[in-house]
PDB file of C-alpha atoms in Angstrom:
ATOM      1  CA  MET H   1      79.669 -19.956-214.788  1.00 97.00           C
ATOM      2  CA  GLN H   2      80.012 -17.598-218.224  1.00 97.00           C
ATOM      3  CA  LEU H   3      78.444 -14.158-217.670  1.00 98.00           C
ATOM      4  CA  VAL H   4      78.494 -12.070-220.680  1.00 98.00           C
ATOM      5  CA  VAL H   5      78.449  -8.091-219.620  1.00 98.00           C
ATOM      6  CA  HIS H   6      76.201  -6.094-222.702  1.00 97.00           C
ATOM      7  CA  ARG H   7      78.728  -3.155-224.087  1.00 95.00           C
ATOM      8  CA  ASP H   8      76.653  -0.089-225.254  1.00 94.00           C
ATOM      9  CA  ARG H   9      80.058   2.195-226.603  1.00 91.00           C
ATOM     10  CA  GLU H  10      77.702   4.803-226.989  1.00 93.00           C
ATOM     11  CA  ARG H  11      76.410   5.190-223.479  1.00 94.00           C
ATOM     12  CA  PRO H  12      77.766   2.519-221.435  1.00 96.00           C
ATOM     13  CA  ALA H  13      75.770   0.923-217.991  1.00 97.00           C
ATOM     14  CA  ARG H  14      77.101   2.242-214.484  1.00 97.00           C
ATOM     15  CA  GLU H  15      79.870  -0.061-213.539  1.00 97.00           C
ATOM     16  CA  VAL H  16      77.550  -0.061-209.616  1.00 98.00           C
ATOM     17  CA  ASP H  17      74.629  -1.315-212.155  1.00 98.00           C
ATOM     18  CA  VAL H  18      76.073  -3.649-214.182  1.00 98.00           C
ATOM     19  CA  ALA H  19      77.545  -5.333-210.652  1.00 98.00           C
ATOM     20  CA  GLU H  20      73.852  -5.286-208.574  1.00 98.00           C
ATOM     21  CA  VAL H  21      72.739  -6.536-212.340  1.00 98.00           C
ATOM     22  CA  ALA H  22      75.336  -9.512-212.342  1.00 98.00           C
ATOM     23  CA  ALA H  23      74.337 -10.507-208.783  1.00 98.00           C
ATOM     24  CA  SER H  24      70.459 -10.548-209.694  1.00 98.00           C
ATOM     25  CA  ALA H  25      71.196 -12.789-212.936  1.00 98.00           C
ATOM     26  CA  VAL H  26      72.911 -15.884-211.133  1.00 98.00           C
ATOM     27  CA  VAL H  27      70.560 -16.010-208.799  1.00 98.00           C
ATOM     28  CA  ARG H  28      67.848 -16.209-210.524  1.00 98.00           C
ATOM     29  CA  LEU H  29      69.576 -18.487-212.809  1.00 98.00           C
ATOM     30  CA  LEU H  30      70.239 -21.110-209.930  1.00 98.00           C
ATOM     31  CA  ASP H  31      66.512 -19.767-208.489  1.00 98.00           C
ATOM     32  CA  ASP H  32      65.014 -21.202-211.687  1.00 98.00           C
ATOM     33  CA  PRO H  33      62.544 -23.845-212.286  1.00 98.00           C
ATOM     34  CA  ARG H  34      65.298 -25.641-214.961  1.00 98.00           C
ATOM     35  CA  SER H  35      67.577 -26.166-212.444  1.00 98.00           C
ATOM     36  CA  ALA H  36      66.173 -27.268-209.616  1.00 98.00           C
ATOM     37  CA  PRO H  37      65.477 -31.180-209.648  1.00 98.00           C
ATOM     38  CA  GLY H  38      64.361 -32.956-212.272  1.00 98.00           C
ATOM     39  CA  GLY H  39      65.012 -29.971-214.631  1.00 98.00           C
ATOM     40  CA  PRO H  40      67.311 -30.159-217.711  1.00 98.00           C
ATOM     41  CA  TRP H  41      70.042 -27.919-216.003  1.00 98.00           C
ATOM     42  CA  HIS H  42      69.965 -29.527-212.883  1.00 98.00           C
ATOM     43  CA  GLU H  43      72.820 -32.082-212.925  1.00 97.00           C
ATOM     44  CA  ALA H  44      75.412 -28.979-214.382  1.00 97.00           C
ATOM     45  CA  VAL H  45      74.304 -26.993-212.409  1.00 97.00           C
ATOM     46  CA  ARG H  46      74.923 -29.481-208.987  1.00 97.00           C
ATOM     47  CA  THR H  47      77.799 -30.480-210.191  1.00 95.00           C
ATOM     48  CA  TRP H  48      78.904 -26.547-210.357  1.00 95.00           C
ATOM     49  CA  ARG H  49      77.944 -25.573-207.239  1.00 94.00           C
ATOM     50  CA  ASP H  50      79.626 -29.042-206.119  1.00 92.00           C
ATOM     51  CA  ALA H  51      82.772 -27.841-206.922  1.00 86.00           C
ATOM     52  CA  GLN H  52      85.097 -25.157-207.588  1.00 80.00           C
ATOM     53  CA  ILE H  53      81.947 -22.248-208.044  1.00 86.00           C
ATOM     54  CA  ARG H  54      84.261 -19.601-210.559  1.00 91.00           C
ATOM     55  CA  LYS H  55      83.098 -17.416-212.424  1.00 95.00           C
ATOM     56  CA  LEU H  56      83.900 -15.802-216.526  1.00 94.00           C
ATOM     57  CA  VAL H  57      82.917 -12.562-217.188  1.00 96.00           C
ATOM     58  CA  ARG H  58      83.262 -11.788-221.242  1.00 97.00           C
ATOM     59  CA  ARG H  59      80.977  -8.700-222.686  1.00 96.00           C
ATOM     60  CA  ALA H  60      79.258  -8.761-226.130  1.00 96.00           C
ATOM     61  CA  ASP H  61      78.166  -5.318-228.092  1.00 94.00           C
ATOM     62  CA  GLY H  62      75.676  -5.482-230.998  1.00 94.00           C
ATOM     63  CA  LYS H  63      75.173  -9.315-233.666  1.00 96.00           C
ATOM     64  CA  ARG H  64      77.613 -10.878-230.684  1.00 97.00           C
ATOM     65  CA  TRP H  65      74.905 -10.403-227.720  1.00 97.00           C
ATOM     66  CA  ASP H  66      72.277 -10.983-229.071  1.00 97.00           C
ATOM     67  CA  ASP H  67      74.158 -14.961-230.683  1.00 97.00           C
ATOM     68  CA  VAL H  68      74.436 -15.559-226.879  1.00 97.00           C
ATOM     69  CA  GLN H  69      70.542 -14.695-226.275  1.00 97.00           C
ATOM     70  CA  GLN H  70      70.123 -18.504-228.375  1.00 97.00           C
ATOM     71  CA  LEU H  71      72.277 -20.121-225.038  1.00 97.00           C
ATOM     72  CA  PRO H  72      71.128 -22.254-222.618  1.00 98.00           C
ATOM     73  CA  GLY H  73      71.096 -18.576-219.319  1.00 98.00           C
ATOM     74  CA  VAL H  74      69.342 -16.058-217.413  1.00 98.00           C
ATOM     75  CA  THR H  75      69.365 -12.347-218.925  1.00 98.00           C
ATOM     76  CA  VAL H  76      68.784  -9.714-216.139  1.00 98.00           C
ATOM     77  CA  SER H  77      68.362  -6.341-217.704  1.00 98.00           C
ATOM     78  CA  ARG H  78      67.516  -2.368-215.669  1.00 96.00           C
ATOM     79  CA  GLU H  79      67.298   0.996-217.521  1.00 95.00           C
ATOM     80  CA  GLY H  80      70.124   3.065-215.864  1.00 94.00           C
ATOM     81  CA  PRO H  81      69.636   6.790-215.078  1.00 93.00           C
ATOM     82  CA  GLU H  82      69.770   9.810-217.337  1.00 91.00           C
ATOM     83  CA  GLY H  83      73.098   9.561-219.501  1.00 89.00           C
ATOM     84  CA  SER H  84      74.048   6.101-218.978  1.00 95.00           C
ATOM     85  CA  GLY H  85      72.967   2.773-220.863  1.00 95.00           C
ATOM     86  CA  VAL H  86      70.543  -0.266-219.743  1.00 97.00           C
ATOM     87  CA  ALA H  87      72.992  -2.235-217.985  1.00 98.00           C
ATOM     88  CA  ALA H  88      72.388  -5.636-219.037  1.00 98.00           C
ATOM     89  CA  VAL H  89      73.491  -9.869-218.051  1.00 98.00           C
ATOM     90  CA  ARG H  90      73.214 -13.016-219.522  1.00 98.00           C
ATOM     91  CA  ALA H  91      74.307 -15.716-216.513  1.00 98.00           C
ATOM     92  CA  PHE H  92      75.065 -18.961-218.959  1.00 98.00           C
ATOM     93  CA  VAL H  93      74.603 -22.300-217.062  1.00 98.00           C
ATOM     94  CA  PRO H  94      77.217 -23.922-215.909  1.00 96.00           C
ATOM     95  CA  ALA H  95      80.012 -26.241-218.754  1.00 93.00           C
ATOM     96  CA  PRO H  96      83.230 -26.766-218.505  1.00 90.00           C
ATOM     97  CA  VAL H  97      85.740 -23.916-219.576  1.00 84.00           C
ATOM     98  CA  ARG H  98      87.073 -26.251-222.390  1.00 87.00           C
ATOM     99  CA  PRO H  99      85.437 -26.369-225.359  1.00 90.00           C
ATOM    100  CA  LEU H 100      82.906 -23.425-225.330  1.00 92.00           C
ATOM    101  CA  PRO H 101      80.020 -22.845-228.162  1.00 94.00           C
ATOM    102  CA  LYS H 102      81.788 -20.552-230.661  1.00 95.00           C
ATOM    103  CA  ALA H 103      79.496 -16.867-229.191  1.00 96.00           C
ATOM    104  CA  LEU H 104      80.493 -17.408-226.240  1.00 96.00           C
ATOM    105  CA  HIS H 105      84.906 -18.521-226.831  1.00 93.00           C
ATOM    106  CA  LYS H 106      85.152 -15.251-229.440  1.00 93.00           C
ATOM    107  CA  LEU H 107      84.099 -13.225-226.556  1.00 95.00           C
ATOM    108  CA  GLN H 108      87.107 -11.247-224.520  1.00 90.00           C
ATOM    109  CA  VAL H 109      87.106 -11.471-221.265  1.00 86.00           C
ATOM    110  CA  SER H 110      90.088  -9.713-220.175  1.00 79.00           C
ATOM    111  CA  GLY H 111      89.466  -5.645-219.934  1.00 79.00           C
ATOM    112  CA  THR H 112      86.251  -5.611-218.912  1.00 87.00           C
ATOM    113  CA  GLN H 113      85.712  -1.615-217.846  1.00 94.00           C
ATOM    114  CA  PHE H 114      82.275   0.343-217.060  1.00 96.00           C
ATOM    115  CA  PRO H 115      82.155   3.917-215.317  1.00 96.00           C
ATOM    116  CA  ALA H 116      82.644   4.034-211.825  1.00 93.00           C
ATOM    117  CA  ASP H 117      80.281   7.137-211.463  1.00 86.00           C
ATOM    118  CA  GLY H 118      77.472   7.072-208.680  1.00 87.00           C
ATOM    119  CA  ARG H 119      76.725   5.423-206.235  1.00 94.00           C
ATOM    120  CA  SER H 120      73.297   2.657-206.415  1.00 97.00           C
ATOM    121  CA  ARG H 121      69.853   3.935-207.233  1.00 96.00           C
ATOM    122  CA  THR H 122      68.525   0.142-205.651  1.00 97.00           C
ATOM    123  CA  GLU H 123      66.894   0.902-202.728  1.00 96.00           C
ATOM    124  CA  ASP H 124      65.161  -1.463-199.960  1.00 97.00           C
ATOM    125  CA  VAL H 125      66.100  -4.333-201.293  1.00 98.00           C
ATOM    126  CA  VAL H 126      66.726  -7.790-199.804  1.00 98.00           C
ATOM    127  CA  VAL H 127      70.170  -8.556-199.685  1.00 98.00           C
ATOM    128  CA  ALA H 128      73.158  -6.263-199.996  1.00 98.00           C
ATOM    129  CA  VAL H 129      77.003  -6.484-200.554  1.00 98.00           C
ATOM    130  CA  GLU H 130      79.582  -4.951-199.952  1.00 98.00           C
ATOM    131  CA  VAL H 131      83.183  -4.133-201.629  1.00 98.00           C
ATOM    132  CA  ALA H 132      85.956  -4.021-200.345  1.00 97.00           C
ATOM    133  CA  PRO H 133      87.780  -1.664-199.439  1.00 96.00           C
ATOM    134  CA  GLY H 134      90.917  -0.284-202.645  1.00 95.00           C
ATOM    135  CA  LEU H 135      91.170  -4.043-203.959  1.00 95.00           C
ATOM    136  CA  GLY H 136      91.304  -1.842-208.027  1.00 93.00           C
ATOM    137  CA  ILE H 137      89.832  -4.916-209.605  1.00 96.00           C
ATOM    138  CA  SER H 138      88.221  -4.531-213.377  1.00 95.00           C
ATOM    139  CA  SER H 139      84.158  -4.267-213.851  1.00 96.00           C
ATOM    140  CA  GLY H 140      84.121  -7.716-214.920  1.00 96.00           C
ATOM    141  CA  LYS H 141      85.837  -8.959-212.638  1.00 96.00           C
ATOM    142  CA  LEU H 142      84.183  -7.294-209.611  1.00 97.00           C
ATOM    143  CA  ALA H 143      80.742  -8.444-211.123  1.00 97.00           C
ATOM    144  CA  ALA H 144      82.077 -12.312-211.144  1.00 97.00           C
ATOM    145  CA  GLN H 145      82.683 -11.292-207.545  1.00 97.00           C
ATOM    146  CA  CYS H 146      79.387 -10.477-206.348  1.00 98.00           C
ATOM    147  CA  GLY H 147      77.488 -12.882-208.259  1.00 98.00           C
ATOM    148  CA  HIS H 148      79.551 -15.379-206.094  1.00 97.00           C
ATOM    149  CA  ALA H 149      78.788 -13.108-202.571  1.00 98.00           C
ATOM    150  CA  ALA H 150      74.724 -13.386-203.488  1.00 98.00           C
ATOM    151  CA  GLN H 151      74.663 -16.730-204.679  1.00 98.00           C
ATOM    152  CA  LEU H 152      76.316 -17.417-200.723  1.00 98.00           C
ATOM    153  CA  ALA H 153      73.641 -15.245-199.651  1.00 98.00           C
ATOM    154  CA  TRP H 154      71.355 -17.064-202.136  1.00 98.00           C
ATOM    155  CA  GLU H 155      72.388 -20.672-200.691  1.00 97.00           C
ATOM    156  CA  GLN H 156      73.071 -20.082-197.166  1.00 98.00           C
ATOM    157  CA  MET H 157      69.724 -17.321-195.708  1.00 98.00           C
ATOM    158  CA  PRO H 158      66.890 -19.905-194.212  1.00 98.00           C
ATOM    159  CA  ASP H 159      63.903 -19.969-196.282  1.00 98.00           C
ATOM    160  CA  HIS H 160      61.881 -17.687-195.230  1.00 98.00           C
ATOM    161  CA  VAL H 161      64.352 -14.795-196.431  1.00 98.00           C
ATOM    162  CA  ARG H 162      64.569 -16.502-200.297  1.00 98.00           C
ATOM    163  CA  GLU H 163      61.606 -16.318-200.848  1.00 98.00           C
ATOM    164  CA  ARG H 164      61.211 -12.546-199.894  1.00 98.00           C
ATOM    165  CA  TRP H 165      64.016 -12.347-201.989  1.00 98.00           C
ATOM    166  CA  ARG H 166      62.243 -14.214-204.447  1.00 98.00           C
ATOM    167  CA  ALA H 167      58.800 -12.329-204.414  1.00 98.00           C
ATOM    168  CA  ASP H 168      61.628  -8.797-205.260  1.00 97.00           C
ATOM    169  CA  GLY H 169      62.815  -9.860-208.729  1.00 97.00           C
ATOM    170  CA  PHE H 170      66.737 -10.781-206.675  1.00 98.00           C
ATOM    171  CA  ARG H 171      66.868  -6.762-206.416  1.00 98.00           C
ATOM    172  CA  VAL H 172      70.078  -6.211-204.973  1.00 98.00           C
ATOM    173  CA  ARG H 173      71.860  -2.963-203.925  1.00 98.00           C
ATOM    174  CA  LEU H 174      75.440  -2.792-204.224  1.00 98.00           C
ATOM    175  CA  VAL H 175      77.654  -0.660-201.168  1.00 97.00           C
ATOM    176  CA  PHE H 176      81.258   0.582-200.894  1.00 97.00           C
ATOM    177  CA  PRO H 177      82.501   1.041-197.257  1.00 96.00           C
ATOM    178  CA  SER H 178      85.436   3.229-196.379  1.00 96.00           C
ATOM    179  CA  ALA H 179      87.662   1.173-194.835  1.00 96.00           C
ATOM    180  CA  SER H 180      86.981   1.343-190.704  1.00 96.00           C
ATOM    181  CA  GLU H 181      82.928   0.860-191.629  1.00 95.00           C
ATOM    182  CA  TRP H 182      84.587  -2.215-194.022  1.00 96.00           C
ATOM    183  CA  ALA H 183      87.135  -3.964-191.049  1.00 94.00           C
ATOM    184  CA  GLY H 184      84.086  -2.862-188.274  1.00 91.00           C
ATOM    185  CA  LYS H 185      80.849  -5.211-189.524  1.00 90.00           C
ATOM    186  CA  ASP H 186      80.501  -8.880-189.528  1.00 92.00           C
ATOM    187  CA  ARG H 187      79.017 -10.641-191.897  1.00 97.00           C
ATOM    188  CA  PRO H 188      77.474 -13.876-192.770  1.00 97.00           C
ATOM    189  CA  VAL H 189      78.430 -13.868-195.762  1.00 97.00           C
ATOM    190  CA  THR H 190      82.425 -13.060-196.760  1.00 97.00           C
ATOM    191  CA  VAL H 191      83.757 -14.207-200.648  1.00 97.00           C
ATOM    192  CA  THR H 192      87.116 -15.026-200.369  1.00 96.00           C
ATOM    193  CA  ASP H 193      89.096 -14.558-204.235  1.00 94.00           C
ATOM    194  CA  ALA H 194      92.070 -16.812-204.486  1.00 91.00           C
ATOM    195  CA  GLY H 195      94.226 -14.557-206.169  1.00 91.00           C
ATOM    196  CA  LEU H 196      94.360 -16.729-209.496  1.00 87.00           C
ATOM    197  CA  THR H 197      93.665 -13.463-211.383  1.00 89.00           C
ATOM    198  CA  GLU H 198      94.035  -9.519-210.860  1.00 94.00           C
ATOM    199  CA  LEU H 199      95.107  -9.652-206.682  1.00 94.00           C
ATOM    200  CA  ASP H 200      97.588 -11.044-206.001  1.00 91.00           C
ATOM    201  CA  GLY H 201      97.092 -13.737-203.210  1.00 93.00           C
ATOM    202  CA  PRO H 202      93.820 -14.889-200.887  1.00 95.00           C
ATOM    203  CA  THR H 203      91.255 -11.755-200.712  1.00 96.00           C
ATOM    204  CA  ASP H 204      87.741 -10.454-199.130  1.00 97.00           C
ATOM    205  CA  THR H 205      85.985  -8.756-202.212  1.00 98.00           C
ATOM    206  CA  THR H 206      82.650  -8.774-201.284  1.00 98.00           C
ATOM    207  CA  ARG H 207      80.223  -9.425-198.589  1.00 98.00           C
ATOM    208  CA  ALA H 208      76.611  -9.888-198.094  1.00 98.00           C
ATOM    209  CA  TRP H 209      73.776 -10.391-195.822  1.00 98.00           C
ATOM    210  CA  TRP H 210      70.155 -10.077-196.056  1.00 98.00           C
ATOM    211  CA  GLY H 211      67.849  -7.982-193.492  1.00 93.00           C
TER     212      GLY H 211
END
């Protein structure tokens, strides 16, 4: 699954907002009627979910951001606090990495970074995602890991919880626990990154829970 993050050079969004919006975009695509049996996206989504749920995060601005809106997918955006930009992410229907549509292929993958400025402002959510302390990963990698955690939560939670989350617009709150808090909790969802990019070897990166 390709994710494209909008980057405004003049007023960049906060990293925490980008990661939360990315998680929501992933789940909204999975929950979209077009991804359900009989829908035009169903076979692509089913094939991807049955294999490795890899996500690649790219960045775009200006015309390039406008261009990718024409490709099948779901865009989620949210205003940031005063002084920061709008966080916007488009999740695309899963497809082979090669060949990619030209509008996606020319977008940069590595080095996607946003200001790590402040904590989440999202309150009263159904689902929270927490990030392992000390990872040292890029904003793009963080967005992908949060998307993984949200997807696994959506797949594993009871139906009645999923209904409440759907009614809430699949909002997510991002939490940054201390090392002792991370070690002392047991969550229903844990994402273990394979260590192919940015991390050395398999690493627990994010966890999710619902209330």
